[in-house]
Tab-separated table of C-alpha atoms in Angstrom:
chain	number	residue	atom	x	y	z
A	596	MET	CA	-30.927	-13.743	-15.218
A	597	LYS	CA	-30.229	-12.073	-11.796
A	598	TYR	CA	-27.869	-13.214	-9.312
A	599	LYS	CA	-26.124	-12.187	-6.310
A	600	VAL	CA	-22.302	-11.858	-6.706
A	601	LYS	CA	-19.586	-13.295	-4.198
A	602	ALA	CA	-19.424	-12.274	-0.556
A	603	GLY	CA	-17.331	-8.942	-0.476
A	604	ASP	CA	-19.143	-7.294	-3.309
A	605	ASP	CA	-21.930	-4.510	-2.880
A	606	PHE	CA	-23.659	-4.922	-6.605
A	607	ASP	CA	-26.371	-6.984	-8.068
A	608	VAL	CA	-25.860	-7.607	-11.738
A	609	THR	CA	-28.704	-8.341	-14.129
A	610	SER	CA	-26.944	-10.321	-16.932
A	611	ALA	CA	-23.981	-12.122	-18.110
A	612	ASN	CA	-21.309	-9.727	-18.964
A	613	VAL	CA	-18.002	-10.119	-21.114
A	614	VAL	CA	-15.071	-8.927	-19.227
A	615	GLN	CA	-11.884	-8.137	-21.224
A	616	PHE	CA	-8.437	-6.804	-20.317
A	617	ARG	CA	-5.879	-4.523	-21.594
A	618	ARG	CA	-2.590	-3.605	-20.123
A	619	THR	CA	0.037	-0.725	-20.617
A	620	LYS	CA	3.787	-1.266	-20.948
A	621	LEU	CA	4.051	0.218	-17.543
A	622	PHE	CA	2.057	-2.343	-16.177
A	623	ASN	CA	4.193	-4.783	-17.561
A	624	GLN	CA	7.657	-2.936	-16.187
A	625	THR	CA	6.027	-2.446	-12.789
A	626	LEU	CA	4.724	-6.013	-12.196
A	627	ALA	CA	8.021	-7.257	-13.128
A	628	LYS	CA	9.644	-4.960	-10.313
A	629	HIS	CA	6.913	-6.253	-7.803
A	630	LYS	CA	6.928	-9.832	-8.621
A	631	GLU	CA	5.844	-10.484	-4.996
A	632	VAL	CA	2.349	-9.422	-5.789
A	633	ALA	CA	1.959	-11.557	-8.999
A	634	GLY	CA	-0.369	-14.044	-7.059
A	635	LYS	CA	-2.511	-10.702	-5.919
A	636	VAL	CA	-2.734	-9.722	-9.506
A	637	GLU	CA	-3.665	-13.265	-10.649
A	638	GLU	CA	-6.352	-13.105	-7.906
A	639	PHE	CA	-7.457	-9.694	-9.226
A	640	ILE	CA	-7.799	-10.948	-12.662
A	641	LYS	CA	-9.832	-14.084	-11.747
A	642	PHE	CA	-11.896	-11.753	-9.637
A	643	LYS	CA	-12.815	-9.265	-12.007
A	644	THR	CA	-13.247	-11.796	-14.819
A	645	ASP	CA	-16.298	-13.098	-12.783
A	646	ASN	CA	-17.112	-9.621	-10.698
A	647	PRO	CA	-16.107	-6.644	-12.942
A	648	LEU	CA	-18.169	-4.453	-10.879
A	649	GLY	CA	-17.201	-6.030	-7.409
A	650	ARG	CA	-14.728	-4.745	-4.979
A	651	PHE	CA	-11.462	-6.531	-4.784
A	652	GLY	CA	-10.993	-5.943	-1.054
A	653	LYS	CA	-12.293	-2.862	0.864
A	654	THR	CA	-9.609	-0.662	-0.684
A	655	ASP	CA	-10.959	-1.194	-4.237
A	656	GLN	CA	-12.678	1.916	-5.267
A	657	HIS	CA	-13.069	4.854	-7.589
A	658	PHE	CA	-11.503	8.156	-6.869
A	659	VAL	CA	-13.987	10.799	-5.580
A	660	SER	CA	-17.357	10.870	-7.649
A	661	GLY	CA	-17.769	13.791	-9.876
A	662	GLY	CA	-14.180	14.269	-10.801
A	663	VAL	CA	-12.414	13.469	-14.184
A	664	LEU	CA	-10.725	10.648	-12.493
A	665	ALA	CA	-14.005	8.895	-11.605
A	666	SER	CA	-15.321	9.823	-14.820
A	667	THR	CA	-12.457	7.888	-16.852
A	668	GLY	CA	-13.313	5.022	-14.364
A	669	MET	CA	-9.732	5.419	-12.673
A	670	ILE	CA	-9.609	2.887	-9.693
A	671	HIS	CA	-6.803	2.275	-7.204
A	672	THR	CA	-6.858	-0.993	-5.076
A	673	HIS	CA	-4.257	-2.164	-2.525
A	674	LEU	CA	-2.522	-5.291	-3.460
A	675	THR	CA	-0.585	-5.008	-0.151
A	676	GLY	CA	-0.298	-2.381	2.599
A	677	ASP	CA	2.255	-0.652	0.611
A	678	ILE	CA	1.653	-1.722	-3.040
A	679	SER	CA	-1.257	-0.416	-5.198
A	680	LEU	CA	-2.941	-1.316	-8.705
A	681	LEU	CA	-4.050	1.481	-10.707
A	682	TYR	CA	-6.476	0.530	-13.274
A	683	LYS	CA	-9.636	1.996	-15.324
A	684	ARG	CA	-13.006	0.199	-15.950
A	685	SER	CA	-15.455	1.081	-18.864
A	686	GLY	CA	-18.293	-0.245	-20.802
A	687	LYS	CA	-20.545	-3.012	-20.427
A	688	ASN	CA	-20.478	-6.269	-22.561
A	689	PRO	CA	-17.923	-6.286	-22.920
A	690	THR	CA	-16.471	-4.537	-19.702
A	691	ILE	CA	-13.073	-3.427	-20.400
A	692	ILE	CA	-10.650	-3.274	-17.507
A	693	ASP	CA	-7.419	-1.488	-18.131
A	694	LEU	CA	-4.253	-2.456	-16.011
A	695	VAL	CA	-2.146	0.767	-15.872
A	696	ALA	CA	0.452	0.285	-13.226
A	697	VAL	CA	1.684	-1.644	-10.004
A	698	LEU	CA	3.186	1.026	-7.532
A	699	THR	CA	4.337	1.449	-4.078
A	700	HIS	CA	3.321	4.488	-2.005
A	701	ASP	CA	6.877	5.865	-2.623
A	702	GLU	CA	7.002	5.260	-6.331
A	703	LEU	CA	3.620	7.175	-6.471
A	704	GLY	CA	5.414	9.990	-4.207
A	705	THR	CA	2.737	9.462	-1.633
A	706	GLY	CA	4.956	8.237	1.249
A	707	GLN	CA	5.835	9.589	4.454
A	708	PRO	CA	7.481	11.977	3.996
A	709	PRO	CA	6.241	13.170	0.389
A	710	ASN	CA	9.207	12.701	-1.999
A	711	MET	CA	8.832	15.630	-4.815
A	712	LYS	CA	11.616	14.204	-6.660
A	713	GLN	CA	10.149	11.007	-7.115
A	714	GLN	CA	6.976	12.371	-8.032
A	715	LYS	CA	8.655	13.954	-11.042
A	716	LYS	CA	10.336	11.022	-11.982
A	717	MET	CA	7.388	8.890	-11.867
A	718	ALA	CA	5.403	11.438	-13.938
A	719	LYS	CA	8.246	11.197	-16.517
A	720	VAL	CA	8.010	7.364	-16.727
A	721	LEU	CA	4.322	7.686	-17.042
A	722	VAL	CA	4.746	9.965	-20.119
A	723	ASP	CA	7.506	7.821	-21.517
A	724	ALA	CA	5.100	4.800	-21.471
A	725	GLU	CA	2.868	6.628	-23.893
B	178	MET	CA	-4.384	28.629	-26.950
B	179	THR	CA	-5.845	30.534	-24.220
B	180	LYS	CA	-8.870	28.253	-24.091
B	181	LEU	CA	-6.800	25.309	-24.536
B	182	ILE	CA	-4.548	26.275	-21.380
B	183	THR	CA	-8.005	26.904	-19.432
B	184	GLU	CA	-9.179	23.608	-20.194
B	185	VAL	CA	-5.747	21.847	-19.031
B	186	SER	CA	-5.655	24.122	-15.934
B	187	ALA	CA	-9.453	23.155	-15.090
B	188	LEU	CA	-8.565	19.451	-15.472
B	189	MET	CA	-5.257	19.729	-13.302
B	190	GLU	CA	-7.318	21.270	-10.648
B	191	ASP	CA	-9.985	18.773	-10.715
B	192	ILE	CA	-7.533	16.036	-10.460
B	193	GLU	CA	-5.505	17.435	-7.700
B	194	LYS	CA	-9.282	18.142	-6.030
B	195	ASN	CA	-9.901	14.356	-6.199
B	196	SER	CA	-6.587	12.970	-5.893
B	197	GLU	CA	-6.803	11.359	-2.463
B	198	GLY	CA	-3.333	11.726	-1.722
B	199	PHE	CA	-2.066	10.252	-4.802
B	200	ASP	CA	0.290	12.645	-6.950
B	201	LYS	CA	-1.714	14.580	-9.440
B	202	LYS	CA	0.877	14.402	-12.209
B	203	VAL	CA	1.131	10.555	-12.029
B	204	LEU	CA	-2.868	10.683	-11.988
B	205	PHE	CA	-3.045	12.903	-14.834
B	206	GLU	CA	-0.537	10.627	-17.170
B	207	ALA	CA	-2.529	7.579	-15.963
B	208	VAL	CA	-5.788	9.124	-17.417
B	209	GLN	CA	-4.043	10.074	-20.528
B	210	ALA	CA	-2.227	6.742	-20.953
B	211	THR	CA	-3.238	5.174	-24.354
B	212	ASP	CA	-0.617	2.309	-25.133
B	213	PHE	CA	-2.881	-0.559	-24.225
B	214	THR	CA	-2.688	-3.818	-25.582
B	215	ASP	CA	-5.602	-5.351	-27.492
B	216	PRO	CA	-8.340	-6.572	-25.195
B	217	VAL	CA	-8.062	-10.306	-24.140
B	218	ASP	CA	-10.349	-12.487	-21.744
B	219	GLY	CA	-8.956	-13.050	-18.158
B	220	GLU	CA	-7.696	-16.556	-19.035
B	221	THR	CA	-5.823	-15.367	-22.105
B	222	LEU	CA	-4.085	-12.593	-20.213
B	223	LEU	CA	-3.186	-14.901	-17.256
B	224	GLU	CA	-1.655	-17.160	-20.021
B	225	GLN	CA	0.061	-14.347	-21.586
B	226	LEU	CA	1.549	-13.106	-18.427
B	227	ARG	CA	2.745	-16.563	-17.482
B	228	LYS	CA	4.618	-16.993	-20.713
B	229	GLU	CA	6.095	-13.527	-20.143
B	230	GLY	CA	7.496	-14.485	-16.928
B	231	LEU	CA	5.271	-11.829	-15.074
B	232	LEU	CA	3.406	-14.488	-12.987
Protein backbone atom coordinates (compact mmCIF):
# COMPACT_ATOMS: atom_id res chain seq x y z
CA MET A 1 0.00 0.00 0.00
CA LYS A 2 1.32 3.44 -0.90
CA TYR A 3 0.36 6.53 1.03
CA LYS A 4 1.52 10.06 1.58
CA VAL A 5 2.91 10.82 5.00
CA LYS A 6 1.82 13.82 7.06
CA ALA A 7 2.42 17.46 6.16
CA GLY A 8 5.98 18.52 6.78
CA ASP A 9 7.38 15.21 5.55
CA ASP A 10 9.10 14.87 2.26
CA PHE A 11 9.01 11.13 1.69
CA ASP A 12 6.60 8.65 0.24
CA VAL A 13 6.63 5.23 1.87
CA THR A 14 5.52 2.11 0.08
CA SER A 15 4.64 -0.26 2.90
CA ALA A 16 3.96 -0.48 6.60
CA ASN A 17 7.18 -0.37 8.57
CA VAL A 18 7.63 -1.42 12.19
CA VAL A 19 9.53 1.21 14.18
CA GLN A 20 11.42 0.41 17.36
CA PHE A 21 13.40 2.62 19.71
CA ARG A 22 16.51 2.11 21.79
CA ARG A 23 18.16 4.59 24.18
CA THR A 24 21.43 5.11 25.97
CA LYS A 25 22.08 5.90 29.63
CA LEU A 26 23.28 9.27 28.42
CA PHE A 27 19.88 9.90 26.84
CA ASN A 28 18.19 9.17 30.18
CA GLN A 29 20.61 11.40 32.08
CA THR A 30 20.40 14.31 29.68
CA LEU A 31 16.61 14.08 29.35
CA ALA A 32 16.32 14.15 33.15
CA LYS A 33 18.41 17.31 33.13
CA HIS A 34 16.26 18.96 30.48
CA LYS A 35 12.75 18.12 31.68
CA GLU A 36 11.46 21.21 29.89
CA VAL A 37 11.70 19.33 26.58
CA ALA A 38 9.98 16.15 27.83
CA GLY A 39 6.85 17.08 25.89
CA LYS A 40 8.87 17.59 22.72
CA VAL A 41 10.57 14.22 23.19
CA GLU A 42 7.16 12.58 23.54
CA GLU A 43 6.03 14.34 20.34
CA PHE A 44 9.20 13.15 18.61
CA ILE A 45 8.63 9.51 19.60
CA LYS A 46 4.99 9.60 18.49
CA PHE A 47 5.90 11.28 15.21
CA LYS A 48 8.71 8.85 14.42
CA THR A 49 6.52 5.87 15.27
CA ASP A 50 4.25 6.87 12.41
CA ASN A 51 6.85 8.47 10.15
CA PRO A 52 10.35 7.14 10.77
CA LEU A 53 11.64 8.79 7.61
CA GLY A 54 9.73 12.01 8.08
CA ARG A 55 11.32 15.19 9.33
CA PHE A 56 10.48 16.36 12.84
CA GLY A 57 10.61 20.01 11.87
CA LYS A 58 12.92 21.73 9.44
CA THR A 59 16.05 21.12 11.49
CA ASP A 60 15.67 17.33 11.54
CA GLN A 61 18.47 16.26 9.24
CA HIS A 62 21.37 13.95 8.70
CA PHE A 63 24.87 15.23 8.83
CA VAL A 64 26.34 15.96 5.42
CA SER A 65 25.92 13.03 3.07
CA GLY A 66 28.97 11.02 2.17
CA GLY A 67 30.60 11.24 5.59
CA VAL A 68 30.73 8.59 8.28
CA LEU A 69 28.20 10.50 10.38
CA ALA A 70 25.61 10.16 7.64
CA SER A 71 26.51 6.53 6.96
CA THR A 72 25.81 5.62 10.60
CA GLY A 73 22.43 7.34 10.44
CA MET A 74 23.51 10.10 12.85
CA ILE A 75 20.89 12.82 12.83
CA HIS A 76 20.35 16.00 14.84
CA THR A 77 17.11 17.86 15.36
CA HIS A 78 16.30 20.93 17.43
CA LEU A 79 13.72 20.41 20.16
CA THR A 80 13.97 24.10 21.07
CA GLY A 81 16.15 26.90 19.75
CA ASP A 82 18.93 25.79 22.09
CA ILE A 83 18.34 22.10 22.82
CA SER A 84 19.04 19.36 20.26
CA LEU A 85 18.36 15.64 20.14
CA LEU A 86 21.07 13.44 18.66
CA TYR A 87 19.80 10.13 17.33
CA LYS A 88 20.57 7.44 14.79
CA ARG A 89 18.31 5.57 12.41
CA SER A 90 18.97 2.24 10.76
CA GLY A 91 17.24 -0.61 8.96
CA LYS A 92 13.76 -1.12 7.65
CA ASN A 93 10.97 -3.20 9.13
CA PRO A 94 12.01 -2.81 11.79
CA THR A 95 13.52 0.64 11.56
CA ILE A 96 15.56 1.18 14.70
CA ILE A 97 15.79 4.69 16.11
CA ASP A 98 18.57 5.06 18.65
CA LEU A 99 18.12 7.97 21.05
CA VAL A 100 21.64 9.11 21.97
CA ALA A 101 21.46 12.39 23.88
CA VAL A 102 19.57 15.61 24.59
CA LEU A 103 22.07 18.46 24.69
CA THR A 104 22.19 22.24 24.64
CA HIS A 105 24.56 24.06 22.33
CA ASP A 106 26.69 24.94 25.33
CA GLU A 107 26.83 21.29 26.43
CA LEU A 108 27.87 20.30 22.93
CA GLY A 109 30.56 22.95 23.10
CA THR A 110 29.14 24.79 20.13
CA GLY A 111 27.74 27.85 21.89
CA GLN A 112 29.18 31.30 21.33
CA PRO A 113 31.97 31.66 22.16
CA PRO A 114 33.08 28.00 21.76
CA ASN A 115 33.96 26.41 25.10
CA MET A 116 36.87 24.00 24.65
CA LYS A 117 36.83 22.92 28.31
CA GLN A 118 33.16 21.98 28.02
CA GLN A 119 33.79 20.11 24.76
CA LYS A 120 36.40 17.97 26.51
CA LYS A 121 34.08 17.39 29.46
CA MET A 122 31.22 16.26 27.20
CA ALA A 123 33.53 13.94 25.30
CA LYS A 124 34.44 12.28 28.61
CA VAL A 125 30.76 11.96 29.58
CA LEU A 126 30.06 10.22 26.30
CA VAL A 127 32.99 7.87 26.82
CA ASP A 128 31.77 7.03 30.33
CA ALA A 129 28.31 6.28 28.92
CA GLU A 130 29.75 3.29 27.05
CA MET B 1 49.33 -0.21 14.58
CA THR B 2 50.18 2.27 11.85
CA LYS B 3 47.19 1.09 9.85
CA LEU B 4 44.88 1.51 12.87
CA ILE B 5 46.15 5.02 13.58
CA THR B 6 45.70 5.92 9.93
CA GLU B 7 42.12 4.63 9.97
CA VAL B 8 41.21 6.49 13.17
CA SER B 9 42.83 9.64 11.85
CA ALA B 10 40.84 9.37 8.63
CA LEU B 11 37.65 8.79 10.63
CA MET B 12 38.21 11.86 12.82
CA GLU B 13 39.05 13.92 9.74
CA ASP B 14 35.84 12.75 8.09
CA ILE B 15 33.80 13.64 11.17
CA GLU B 16 35.42 17.05 11.49
CA LYS B 17 34.77 17.77 7.83
CA ASN B 18 31.08 16.98 8.25
CA SER B 19 30.51 18.12 11.83
CA GLU B 20 28.37 21.13 10.88
CA GLY B 21 29.61 23.07 13.86
CA PHE B 22 29.18 20.34 16.47
CA ASP B 23 32.21 19.18 18.40
CA LYS B 24 33.95 16.33 16.56
CA LYS B 25 34.89 14.50 19.78
CA VAL B 26 31.27 14.48 20.92
CA LEU B 27 30.14 13.24 17.53
CA PHE B 28 32.84 10.58 17.43
CA GLU B 29 31.69 9.22 20.77
CA ALA B 30 28.04 9.44 19.73
CA VAL B 31 28.82 7.34 16.69
CA GLN B 32 30.59 4.79 18.89
CA ALA B 33 27.80 4.59 21.50
CA THR B 34 26.89 0.95 22.13
CA ASP B 35 25.08 0.92 25.49
CA PHE B 36 21.63 0.82 23.93
CA THR B 37 18.64 -0.75 25.62
CA ASP B 38 16.67 -3.53 23.96
CA PRO B 39 14.41 -2.22 21.17
CA VAL B 40 10.78 -1.45 22.04
CA ASP B 41 7.93 0.16 20.15
CA GLY B 42 7.10 3.81 20.68
CA GLU B 43 4.15 3.23 22.98
CA THR B 44 6.17 0.94 25.25
CA LEU B 45 9.04 3.43 25.32
CA LEU B 46 6.70 6.23 26.37
CA GLU B 47 5.30 4.04 29.15
CA GLN B 48 8.83 3.23 30.34
CA LEU B 49 9.86 6.90 30.31
CA ARG B 50 6.77 7.88 32.30
CA LYS B 51 7.40 5.17 34.89
CA GLU B 52 10.98 6.39 35.23
CA GLY B 53 9.76 9.95 35.73
CA LEU B 54 11.46 11.21 32.60
CA LEU B 55 8.24 12.39 30.95
